[in-house]
């Protein structure tokens, strides 16, 4: 309806611009029926628009509060999602570090076992060499 009010006002302006001005007596000759029709339509539309505008003004605080609540809820969800992703990333990084540490420890342990086996084998090989030398 607001658009129609604006259109009617625009039509009134055009009607005035098209009217015939009598400068000497400062009067205008205008299409009376058209003017009356436009004013009647405005008279019919404007009260409804004013009531609608007053309702919007009355409810604006409620509308703004609702919009703020929705915005806060969206921000809260976004923060929770960010925290979740950050925690998930932290957990993943921690697990990767622990896995790397376990792997290093396992490799270290395997190396120490191989060194012990090598020492035992060297001793056994020395015993075998000595036994061979005694048989000669």
XYZ file of C-alpha atoms in Angstrom:
136
model
C 0.000 0.000 0.000
C 2.878 2.360 0.704
C 3.903 2.186 -2.925
C 0.394 3.164 -3.981
C 0.494 6.212 -1.679
C 3.756 7.288 -3.240
C 2.272 6.757 -6.708
C -0.774 8.848 -5.806
C 1.363 11.697 -4.493
C 3.413 11.536 -7.672
C 0.214 11.686 -9.733
C -0.944 14.710 -7.724
C 2.340 16.466 -8.479
C 1.992 15.675 -12.187
C -1.579 16.942 -12.137
C -0.378 20.229 -10.648
C 2.432 20.481 -13.190
C -0.046 19.949 -16.054
C -2.519 22.470 -14.683
C -2.974 25.862 -16.238
C -1.663 28.703 -14.041
C -3.245 32.150 -14.191
C -0.396 34.312 -12.886
C -2.274 37.581 -12.602
C -4.752 36.254 -10.067
C -2.448 33.523 -8.705
C -4.910 30.742 -9.503
C -4.765 27.344 -11.193
C -7.174 25.604 -13.530
C -7.024 21.895 -12.715
C -8.909 18.694 -13.593
C -11.182 18.741 -10.560
C -12.546 15.207 -11.009
C -9.048 13.726 -11.267
C -7.872 15.725 -8.231
C -10.899 14.601 -6.229
C -10.355 10.968 -7.272
C -6.682 11.005 -6.236
C -7.432 12.688 -2.906
C -10.249 10.209 -2.164
C -7.962 7.268 -2.886
C -5.233 8.749 -0.672
C -7.849 9.377 1.999
C -8.810 5.708 1.807
C -5.240 4.297 1.764
C -3.371 6.535 4.233
C -5.256 5.604 7.435
C -4.445 1.923 6.862
C -0.812 2.731 6.170
C -0.602 4.917 9.270
C -2.107 2.127 11.385
C 0.334 -0.359 9.840
C 3.267 2.001 10.470
C 2.167 2.497 14.093
C 1.986 -1.286 14.568
C 5.492 -1.651 13.189
C 6.747 1.126 15.482
C 4.991 -0.454 18.447
C 6.520 -3.831 17.656
C 9.955 -2.572 16.601
C 11.531 -3.212 20.013
C 10.114 -6.721 20.007
C 11.326 -7.269 16.431
C 14.783 -5.908 17.294
C 14.972 -8.053 20.448
C 13.981 -11.136 18.466
C 16.601 -10.353 15.821
C 19.244 -9.871 18.547
C 18.301 -13.197 20.138
C 18.571 -14.938 16.785
C 21.939 -13.283 16.131
C 23.202 -14.279 19.588
C 22.037 -17.857 19.029
C 23.836 -17.974 15.684
C 27.020 -16.565 17.254
C 26.761 -19.080 20.119
C 26.388 -21.980 17.688
C 29.325 -20.690 15.644
C 31.504 -20.402 18.770
C 30.530 -23.883 19.917
C 31.352 -25.258 16.474
C 34.689 -23.424 16.481
C 35.487 -24.729 19.987
C 34.522 -28.250 18.934
C 36.714 -28.081 15.845
C 39.564 -26.586 17.867
C 39.248 -29.319 20.511
C 38.982 -31.979 17.836
C 42.090 -30.579 16.166
C 43.903 -30.434 19.525
C 42.926 -34.030 20.301
C 44.075 -35.138 16.847
C 47.391 -33.321 17.255
C 47.883 -34.807 20.728
C 47.087 -38.301 19.427
C 49.528 -37.838 16.545
C 52.256 -36.704 18.978
C 51.574 -39.662 21.260
C 51.623 -42.053 18.297
C 54.932 -40.551 17.150
C 56.355 -40.905 20.680
C 55.173 -44.529 20.912
C 56.753 -45.232 17.520
C 60.065 -43.656 18.634
C 60.038 -45.644 21.872
C 59.247 -48.875 19.993
C 62.090 -48.226 17.529
C 64.439 -47.455 20.425
C 63.394 -50.644 22.213
C 63.775 -52.720 19.017
C 67.250 -51.236 18.458
C 68.307 -52.032 22.033
C 67.054 -55.621 21.596
C 68.996 -55.959 18.328
C 72.134 -54.633 20.024
C 71.737 -57.188 22.846
C 71.151 -59.999 20.339
C 74.219 -58.818 18.397
C 76.333 -58.875 21.586
C 75.094 -62.356 22.478
C 75.771 -63.572 18.932
C 79.279 -62.050 19.018
C 79.998 -63.882 22.285
C 78.624 -67.132 20.880
C 80.635 -66.612 17.678
C 83.764 -66.035 19.780
C 83.070 -69.268 21.685
C 82.593 -71.106 18.367
C 85.862 -69.644 17.017
C 87.704 -70.711 20.157
C 86.238 -74.210 19.939
C 87.289 -74.400 16.282
C 90.800 -73.293 17.158
C 91.055 -75.920 19.860
C 90.067 -78.618 17.414
C 92.834 -77.747 15.029
